Tab-separated table of C-alpha atoms in Angstrom:
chain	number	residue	atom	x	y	z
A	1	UNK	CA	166.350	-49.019	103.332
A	2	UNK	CA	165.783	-45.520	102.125
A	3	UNK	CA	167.847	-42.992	100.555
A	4	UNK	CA	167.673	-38.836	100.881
A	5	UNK	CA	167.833	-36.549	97.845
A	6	UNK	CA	168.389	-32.798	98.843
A	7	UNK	CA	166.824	-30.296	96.058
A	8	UNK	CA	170.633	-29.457	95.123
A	9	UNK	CA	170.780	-33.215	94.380
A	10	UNK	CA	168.084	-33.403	91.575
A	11	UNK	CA	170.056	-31.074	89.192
A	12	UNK	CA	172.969	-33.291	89.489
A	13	UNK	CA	170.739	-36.404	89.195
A	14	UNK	CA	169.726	-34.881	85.560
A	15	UNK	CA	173.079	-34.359	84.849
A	16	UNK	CA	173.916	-37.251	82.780
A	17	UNK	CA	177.870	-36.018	82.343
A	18	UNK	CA	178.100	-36.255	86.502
A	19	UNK	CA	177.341	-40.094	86.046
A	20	UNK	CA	179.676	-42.454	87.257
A	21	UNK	CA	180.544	-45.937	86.433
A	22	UNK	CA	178.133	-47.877	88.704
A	23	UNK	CA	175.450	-44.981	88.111
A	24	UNK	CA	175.288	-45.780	84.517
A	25	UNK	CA	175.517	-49.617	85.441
A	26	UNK	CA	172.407	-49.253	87.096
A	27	UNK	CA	170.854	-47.649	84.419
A	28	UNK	CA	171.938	-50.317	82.176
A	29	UNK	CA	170.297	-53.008	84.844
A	30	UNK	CA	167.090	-50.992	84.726
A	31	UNK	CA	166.770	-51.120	80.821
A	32	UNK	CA	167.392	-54.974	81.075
A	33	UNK	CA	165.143	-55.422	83.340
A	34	UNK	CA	162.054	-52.901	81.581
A	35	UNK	CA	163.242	-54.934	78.123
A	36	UNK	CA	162.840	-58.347	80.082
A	37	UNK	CA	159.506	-57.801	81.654
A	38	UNK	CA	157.999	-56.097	77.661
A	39	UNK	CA	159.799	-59.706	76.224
A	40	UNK	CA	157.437	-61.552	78.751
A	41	UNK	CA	154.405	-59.657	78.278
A	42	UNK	CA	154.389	-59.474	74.177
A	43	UNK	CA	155.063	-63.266	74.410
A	44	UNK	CA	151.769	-63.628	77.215
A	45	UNK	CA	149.940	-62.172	74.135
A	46	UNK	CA	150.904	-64.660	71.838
A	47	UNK	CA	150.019	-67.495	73.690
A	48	UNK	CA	147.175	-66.342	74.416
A	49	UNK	CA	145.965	-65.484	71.572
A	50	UNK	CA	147.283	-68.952	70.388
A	51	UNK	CA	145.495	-71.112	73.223
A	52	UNK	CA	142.169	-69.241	72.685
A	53	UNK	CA	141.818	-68.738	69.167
A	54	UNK	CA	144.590	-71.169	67.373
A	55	UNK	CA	145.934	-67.984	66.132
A	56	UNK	CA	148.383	-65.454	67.255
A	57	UNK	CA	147.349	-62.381	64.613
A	58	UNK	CA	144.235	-60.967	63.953
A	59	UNK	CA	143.514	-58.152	60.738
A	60	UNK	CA	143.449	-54.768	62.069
A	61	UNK	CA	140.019	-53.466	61.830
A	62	UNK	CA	139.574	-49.036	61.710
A	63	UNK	CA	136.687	-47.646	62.563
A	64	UNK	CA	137.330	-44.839	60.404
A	65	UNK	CA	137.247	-46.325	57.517
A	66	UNK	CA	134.209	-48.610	58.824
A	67	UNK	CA	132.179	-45.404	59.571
A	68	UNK	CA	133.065	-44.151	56.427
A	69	UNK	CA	131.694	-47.210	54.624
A	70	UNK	CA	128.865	-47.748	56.788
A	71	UNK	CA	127.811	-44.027	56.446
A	72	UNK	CA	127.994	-43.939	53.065
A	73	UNK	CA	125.720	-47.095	52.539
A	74	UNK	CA	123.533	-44.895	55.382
A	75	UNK	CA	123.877	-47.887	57.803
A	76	UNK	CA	122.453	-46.998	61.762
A	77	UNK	CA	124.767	-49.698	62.748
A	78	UNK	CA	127.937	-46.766	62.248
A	79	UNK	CA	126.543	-45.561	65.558
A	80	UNK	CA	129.817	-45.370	67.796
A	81	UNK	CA	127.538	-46.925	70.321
A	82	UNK	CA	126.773	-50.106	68.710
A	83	UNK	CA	130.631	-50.555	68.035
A	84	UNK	CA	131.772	-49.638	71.887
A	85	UNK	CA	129.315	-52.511	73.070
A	86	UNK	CA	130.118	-54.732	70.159
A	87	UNK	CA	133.586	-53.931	69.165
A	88	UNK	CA	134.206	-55.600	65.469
A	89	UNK	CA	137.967	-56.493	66.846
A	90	UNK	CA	136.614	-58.284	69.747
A	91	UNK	CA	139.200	-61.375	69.873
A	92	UNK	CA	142.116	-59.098	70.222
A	93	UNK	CA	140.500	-57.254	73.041
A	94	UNK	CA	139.316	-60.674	74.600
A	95	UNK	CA	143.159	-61.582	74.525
A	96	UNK	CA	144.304	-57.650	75.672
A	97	UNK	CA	142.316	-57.662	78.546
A	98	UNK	CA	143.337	-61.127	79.697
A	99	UNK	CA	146.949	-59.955	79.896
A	100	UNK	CA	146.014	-56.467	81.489
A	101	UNK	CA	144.046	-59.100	83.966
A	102	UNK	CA	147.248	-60.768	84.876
A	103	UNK	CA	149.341	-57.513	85.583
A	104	UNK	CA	146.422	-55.857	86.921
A	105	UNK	CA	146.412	-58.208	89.568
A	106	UNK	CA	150.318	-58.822	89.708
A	107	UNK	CA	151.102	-55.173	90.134
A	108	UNK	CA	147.994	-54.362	92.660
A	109	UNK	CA	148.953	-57.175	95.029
A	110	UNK	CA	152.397	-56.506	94.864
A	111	UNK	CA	151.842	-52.734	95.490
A	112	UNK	CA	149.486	-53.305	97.917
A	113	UNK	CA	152.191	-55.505	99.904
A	114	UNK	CA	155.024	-52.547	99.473
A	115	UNK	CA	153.073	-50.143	101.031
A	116	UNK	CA	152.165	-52.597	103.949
A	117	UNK	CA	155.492	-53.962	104.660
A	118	UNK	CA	157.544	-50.808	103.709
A	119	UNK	CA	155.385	-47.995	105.318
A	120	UNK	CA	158.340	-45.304	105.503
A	121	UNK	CA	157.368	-44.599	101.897
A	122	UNK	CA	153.862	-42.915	103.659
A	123	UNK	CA	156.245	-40.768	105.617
A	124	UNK	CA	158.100	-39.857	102.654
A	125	UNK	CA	156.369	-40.140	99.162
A	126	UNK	CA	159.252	-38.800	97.608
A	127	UNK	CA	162.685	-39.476	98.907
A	128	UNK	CA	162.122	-43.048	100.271
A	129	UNK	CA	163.384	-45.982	97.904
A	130	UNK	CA	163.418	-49.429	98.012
A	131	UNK	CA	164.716	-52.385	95.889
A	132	UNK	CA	161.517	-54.131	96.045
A	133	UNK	CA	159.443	-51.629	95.085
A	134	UNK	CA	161.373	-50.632	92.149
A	135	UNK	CA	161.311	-53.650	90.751
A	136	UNK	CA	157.329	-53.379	90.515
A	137	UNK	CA	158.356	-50.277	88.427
A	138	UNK	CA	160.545	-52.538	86.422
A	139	UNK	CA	157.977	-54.683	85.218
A	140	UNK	CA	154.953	-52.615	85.251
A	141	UNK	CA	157.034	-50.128	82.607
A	142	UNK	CA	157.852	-53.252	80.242
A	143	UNK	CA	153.877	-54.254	80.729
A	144	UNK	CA	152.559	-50.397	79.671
A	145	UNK	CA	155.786	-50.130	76.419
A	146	UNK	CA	154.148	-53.913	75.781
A	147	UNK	CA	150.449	-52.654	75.890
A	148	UNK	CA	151.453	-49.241	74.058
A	149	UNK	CA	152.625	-51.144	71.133
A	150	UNK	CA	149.655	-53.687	70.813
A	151	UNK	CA	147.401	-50.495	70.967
A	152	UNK	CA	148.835	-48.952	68.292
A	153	UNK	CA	149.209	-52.214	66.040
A	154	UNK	CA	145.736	-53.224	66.700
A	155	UNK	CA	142.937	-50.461	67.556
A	156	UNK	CA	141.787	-47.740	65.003
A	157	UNK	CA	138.900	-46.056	66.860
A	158	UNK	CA	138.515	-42.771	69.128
A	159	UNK	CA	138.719	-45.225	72.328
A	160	UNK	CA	142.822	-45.077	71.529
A	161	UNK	CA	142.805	-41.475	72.536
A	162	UNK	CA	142.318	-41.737	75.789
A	163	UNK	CA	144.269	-44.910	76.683
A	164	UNK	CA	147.389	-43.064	74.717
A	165	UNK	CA	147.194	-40.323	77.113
A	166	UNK	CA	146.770	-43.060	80.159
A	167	UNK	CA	149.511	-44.970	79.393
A	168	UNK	CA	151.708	-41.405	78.536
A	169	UNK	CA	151.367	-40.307	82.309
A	170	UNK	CA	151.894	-43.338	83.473
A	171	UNK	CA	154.783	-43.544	81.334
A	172	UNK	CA	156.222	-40.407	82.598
A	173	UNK	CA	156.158	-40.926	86.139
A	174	UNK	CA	157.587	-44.032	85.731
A	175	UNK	CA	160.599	-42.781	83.722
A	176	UNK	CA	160.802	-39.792	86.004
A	177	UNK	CA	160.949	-41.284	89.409
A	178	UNK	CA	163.630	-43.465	87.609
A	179	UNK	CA	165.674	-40.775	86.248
A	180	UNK	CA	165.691	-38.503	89.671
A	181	UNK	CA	165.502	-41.447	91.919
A	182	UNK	CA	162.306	-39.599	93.595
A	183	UNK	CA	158.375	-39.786	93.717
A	184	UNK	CA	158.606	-43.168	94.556
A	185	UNK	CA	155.755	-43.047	96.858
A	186	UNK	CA	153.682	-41.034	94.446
A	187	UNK	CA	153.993	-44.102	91.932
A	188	UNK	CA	153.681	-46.925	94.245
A	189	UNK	CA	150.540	-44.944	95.323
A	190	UNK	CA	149.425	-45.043	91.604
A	191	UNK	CA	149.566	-48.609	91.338
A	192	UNK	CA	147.090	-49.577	93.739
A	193	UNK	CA	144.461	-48.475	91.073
A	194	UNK	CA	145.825	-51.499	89.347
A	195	UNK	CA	143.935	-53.311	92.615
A	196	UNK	CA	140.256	-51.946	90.784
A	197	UNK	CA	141.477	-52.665	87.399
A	198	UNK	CA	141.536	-56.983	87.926
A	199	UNK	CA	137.465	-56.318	88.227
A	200	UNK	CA	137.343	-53.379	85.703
A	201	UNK	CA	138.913	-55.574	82.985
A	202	UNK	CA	136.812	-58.686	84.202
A	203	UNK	CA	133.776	-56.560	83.627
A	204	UNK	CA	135.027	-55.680	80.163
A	205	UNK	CA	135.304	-59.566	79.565
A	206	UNK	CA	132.031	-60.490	80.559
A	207	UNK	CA	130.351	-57.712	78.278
A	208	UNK	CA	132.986	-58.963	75.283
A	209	UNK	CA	131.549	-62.724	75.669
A	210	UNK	CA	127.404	-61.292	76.231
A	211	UNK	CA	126.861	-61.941	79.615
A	212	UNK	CA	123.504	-60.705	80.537
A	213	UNK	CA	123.981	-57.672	82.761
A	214	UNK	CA	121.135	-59.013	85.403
A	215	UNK	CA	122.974	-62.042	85.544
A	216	UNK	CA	124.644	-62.796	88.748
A	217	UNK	CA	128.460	-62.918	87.647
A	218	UNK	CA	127.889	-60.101	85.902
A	219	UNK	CA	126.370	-57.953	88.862
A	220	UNK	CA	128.861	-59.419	91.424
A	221	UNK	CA	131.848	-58.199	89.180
A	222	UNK	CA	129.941	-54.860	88.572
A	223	UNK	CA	129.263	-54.410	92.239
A	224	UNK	CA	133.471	-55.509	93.049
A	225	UNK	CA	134.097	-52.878	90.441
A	226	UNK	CA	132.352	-49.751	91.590
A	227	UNK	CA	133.889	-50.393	95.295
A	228	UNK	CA	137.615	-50.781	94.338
A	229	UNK	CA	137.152	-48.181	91.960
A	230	UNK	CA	135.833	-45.730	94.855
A	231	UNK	CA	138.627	-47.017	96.979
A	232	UNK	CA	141.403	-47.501	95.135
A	233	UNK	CA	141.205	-45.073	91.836
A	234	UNK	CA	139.120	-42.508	93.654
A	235	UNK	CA	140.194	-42.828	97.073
A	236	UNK	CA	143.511	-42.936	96.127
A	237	UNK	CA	143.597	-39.875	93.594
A	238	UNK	CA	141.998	-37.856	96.507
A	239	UNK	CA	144.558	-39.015	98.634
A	240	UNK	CA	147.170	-37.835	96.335
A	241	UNK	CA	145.933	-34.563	95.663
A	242	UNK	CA	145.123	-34.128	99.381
A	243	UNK	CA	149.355	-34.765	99.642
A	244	UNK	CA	150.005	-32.069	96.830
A	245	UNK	CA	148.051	-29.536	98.349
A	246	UNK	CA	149.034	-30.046	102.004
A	247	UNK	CA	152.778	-31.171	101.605
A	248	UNK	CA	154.429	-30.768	97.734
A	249	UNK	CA	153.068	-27.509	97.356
A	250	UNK	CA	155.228	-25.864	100.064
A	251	UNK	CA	158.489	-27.583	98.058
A	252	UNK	CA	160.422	-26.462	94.734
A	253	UNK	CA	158.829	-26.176	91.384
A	254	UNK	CA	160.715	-28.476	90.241
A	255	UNK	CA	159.120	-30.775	92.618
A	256	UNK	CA	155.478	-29.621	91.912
A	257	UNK	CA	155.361	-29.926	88.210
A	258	UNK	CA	155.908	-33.558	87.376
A	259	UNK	CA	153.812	-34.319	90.827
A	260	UNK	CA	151.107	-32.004	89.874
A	261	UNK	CA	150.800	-33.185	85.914
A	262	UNK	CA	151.075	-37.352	86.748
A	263	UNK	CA	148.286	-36.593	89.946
A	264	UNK	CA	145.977	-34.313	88.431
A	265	UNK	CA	145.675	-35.995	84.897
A	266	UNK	CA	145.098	-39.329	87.300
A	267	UNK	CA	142.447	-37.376	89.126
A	268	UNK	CA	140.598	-36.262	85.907
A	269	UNK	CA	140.727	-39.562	84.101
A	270	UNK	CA	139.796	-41.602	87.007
A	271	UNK	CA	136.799	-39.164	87.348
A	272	UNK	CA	135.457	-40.302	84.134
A	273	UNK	CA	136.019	-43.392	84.218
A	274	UNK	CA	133.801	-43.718	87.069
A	275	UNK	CA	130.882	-41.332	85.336
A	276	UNK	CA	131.214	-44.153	82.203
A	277	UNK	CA	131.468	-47.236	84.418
A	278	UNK	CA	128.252	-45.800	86.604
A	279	UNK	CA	126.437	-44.612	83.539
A	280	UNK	CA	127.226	-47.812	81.657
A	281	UNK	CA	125.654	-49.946	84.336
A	282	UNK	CA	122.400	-47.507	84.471
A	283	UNK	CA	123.121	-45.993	87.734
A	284	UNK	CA	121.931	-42.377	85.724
A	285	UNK	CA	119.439	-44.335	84.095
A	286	UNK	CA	118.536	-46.985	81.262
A	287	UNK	CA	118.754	-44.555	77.991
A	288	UNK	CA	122.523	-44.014	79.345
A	289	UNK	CA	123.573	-47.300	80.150
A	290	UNK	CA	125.563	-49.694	77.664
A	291	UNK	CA	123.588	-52.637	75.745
A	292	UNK	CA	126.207	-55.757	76.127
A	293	UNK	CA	127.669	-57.205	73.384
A	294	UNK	CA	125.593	-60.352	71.408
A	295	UNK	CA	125.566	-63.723	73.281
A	296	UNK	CA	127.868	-65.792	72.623
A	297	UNK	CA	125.711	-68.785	73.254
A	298	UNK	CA	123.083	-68.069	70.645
A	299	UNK	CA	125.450	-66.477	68.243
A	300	UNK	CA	127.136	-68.579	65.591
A	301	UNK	CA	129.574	-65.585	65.230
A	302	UNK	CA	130.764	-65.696	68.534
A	303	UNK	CA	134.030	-65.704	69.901
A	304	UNK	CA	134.418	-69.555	69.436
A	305	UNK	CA	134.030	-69.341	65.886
A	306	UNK	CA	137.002	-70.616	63.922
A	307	UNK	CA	139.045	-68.183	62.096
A	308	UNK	CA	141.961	-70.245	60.260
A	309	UNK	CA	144.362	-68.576	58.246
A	310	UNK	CA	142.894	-70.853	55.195
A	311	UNK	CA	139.296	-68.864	55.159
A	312	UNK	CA	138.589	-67.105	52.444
A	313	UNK	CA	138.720	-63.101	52.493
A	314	UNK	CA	134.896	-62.584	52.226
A	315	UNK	CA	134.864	-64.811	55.987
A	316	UNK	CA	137.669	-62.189	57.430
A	317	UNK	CA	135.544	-59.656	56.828
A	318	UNK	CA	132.232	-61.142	58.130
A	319	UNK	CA	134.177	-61.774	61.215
A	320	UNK	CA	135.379	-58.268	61.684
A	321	UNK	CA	132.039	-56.316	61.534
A	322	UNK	CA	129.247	-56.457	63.598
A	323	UNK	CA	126.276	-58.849	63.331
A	324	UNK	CA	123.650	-57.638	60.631
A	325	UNK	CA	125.990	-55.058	59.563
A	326	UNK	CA	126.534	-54.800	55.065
A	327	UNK	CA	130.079	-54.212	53.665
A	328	UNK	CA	130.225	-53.879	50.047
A	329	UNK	CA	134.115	-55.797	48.916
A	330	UNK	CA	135.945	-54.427	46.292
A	331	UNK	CA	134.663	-56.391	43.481
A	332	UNK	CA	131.272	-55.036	44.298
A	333	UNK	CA	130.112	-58.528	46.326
A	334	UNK	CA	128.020	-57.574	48.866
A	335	UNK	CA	128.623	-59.388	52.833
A	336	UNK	CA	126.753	-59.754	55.403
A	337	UNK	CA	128.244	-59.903	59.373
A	338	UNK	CA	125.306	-62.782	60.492
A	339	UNK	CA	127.350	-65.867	58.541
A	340	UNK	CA	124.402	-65.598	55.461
A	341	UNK	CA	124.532	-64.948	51.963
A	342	UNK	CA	122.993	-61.813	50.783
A	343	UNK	CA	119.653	-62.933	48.868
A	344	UNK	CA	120.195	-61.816	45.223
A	345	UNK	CA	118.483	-59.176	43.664
């Protein structure tokens, strides 16, 4: 089932005082549905969090205001490259990624079966529309307003920059192939990426828990990585830009900007990603690539730890730093991130 959308149609589209009654009620289905799928995903979290760490909040840690502290004591462990591999919030990413895992692979699958069942949206990346594919769109928006949120609850650092302006584009073509009924095919397109991210966000969990990277789960995940990402983030942004050059470009402006911004910004980010996942794993050398995080088998201070809400404040803040790493509390005690007392002057 498709529908057709002339260019005199999109103006009246935007038009919200043209609605109608059932235009609106579809609307109002959408929205349900968006708020239904972010209800589902924010309560994922929770039980997650719950199952793995008998907890379902963890204290906020800023880097800011860690590299602040840590520079004033003149502490090398401030280095931004010591917290990317060992990030002082690791728990909440352990349980972030985990749900990203899930709709990675939800979404990529499910994407990957529109486009294979429903191949008129190939023909026509921009008129063609179909009630099974926008449902994906349905739930994959209530996953990214879900993820936004826990984001900007949870991580203080420069790495929220870019996923901010991720989750934005991604954002906006979802809203705007809902709003015109159009781009469809430019979305669905978009989502296969989601196929690379299930081993992109496993390879995030294995450096979180200190898997050695010549281990063999670790190389087999790295290796799954690099060749969705080349097919489905790379292949598919070349793709897409390929389309925008050879067919969109020819069409109204109005159809080029919001396909030019949501493909291009893909295109760039995708682009370095795969310079930091390639660099990370030393494929431009070993001074570039990423140390892994400590072992969580030889660490007390691990990711099994227990963190009960009835430890005292001087154990929150051991857990939140990084191993071997000083903070000075407010009282002037000083704490140390390896589980030991400081030895007294």
């Amino acid at each position: 089932m498709g529908s057709n959308y002339t260019n005199e149609t999109i103006s009246q589209r935007l038009d919200f005082t043209e609605w109608n009654k059932e235009k609106w009620k579809d609307f109002g289905e959408a929205c349900f549905y968006v708020l239904l799928s972010f209800a589902f995903f924010r309560i994922l979290q929770y039980i997650v969090r719950w199952y793995l760490f008998g907890k379902c909040y963890f204290r906020t840690f800023s880097y800011f205001v860690y590299r602040r502290r840590a520079g004033s004591e003149r502490n090398p462990a401030a280095d931004s490259t010591t917290l990317s591999a060992i990030p002082p919030n690791k728990k909440w990413r352990i349980c972030n990624e985990i749900v990203s895992l899930l709709h990675a692979a939800v979404s990529g699958l499910w994407a990957g079966y529109s486009i294979l069942v429903y191949q008129d949206i190939i023909k026509d990346m921009i008129n063609y529309r179909h009630p099974v594919i926008v449902n994906l769109i349905f739930v994959s928006t209530g996953y990214l307003l879900h993820d936004l949120l826990d984001l900007l609850i949870n991580e203080r650092s420069v790495r929220i920059i870019e996923l901010l302006f991720h989750h934005v584009v991604v954002l906006t073509a979802f809203a705007t192939t809902q709003v015109t009924g159009m781009f469809l095919g430019i979305v669905i397109f978009g989502l296969l990426m989601e196929l690379n991210s299930v081993f992109l966000h496993s390879r995030s969990l294995l450096n979180l828990y200190g898997y050695d990277k010549k281990s063999t789960p670790f190389k087999m995940i790295a290796l799954l990585n690099m060749v969705t990402l080349l097919f489905f983030r790379l292949g598919v942004s070349i793709y897409l830009m390929y389309w925008l050059l050879t067919d969109c470009i020819f069409r109204a402006w109005y159809f080029i900007l919001p396909c030019f911004f949501v493909i291009v910004s893909l295109f760039c980010t995708n682009t370095v990603l795969a310079y930091r996942v390639m660099a990370a794993d030393g494929w431009f050398g070993k001074n570039r690539a990423r140390q892994p995080s400590r072992s969580v088998a030889t660490e007390n201070t691990a990711v099994e730890e227990e963190d009960d809400e009835d430890k005292s404040s001087s154990d929150d803040e051991r857990d939140d730093v990084p191993n071997g790493v000083s903070v000075t509390r407010p009282d002037g005690q000083q704490l140390v991130a390896n589980g030991h007392a400081p030895a007294h002057a």
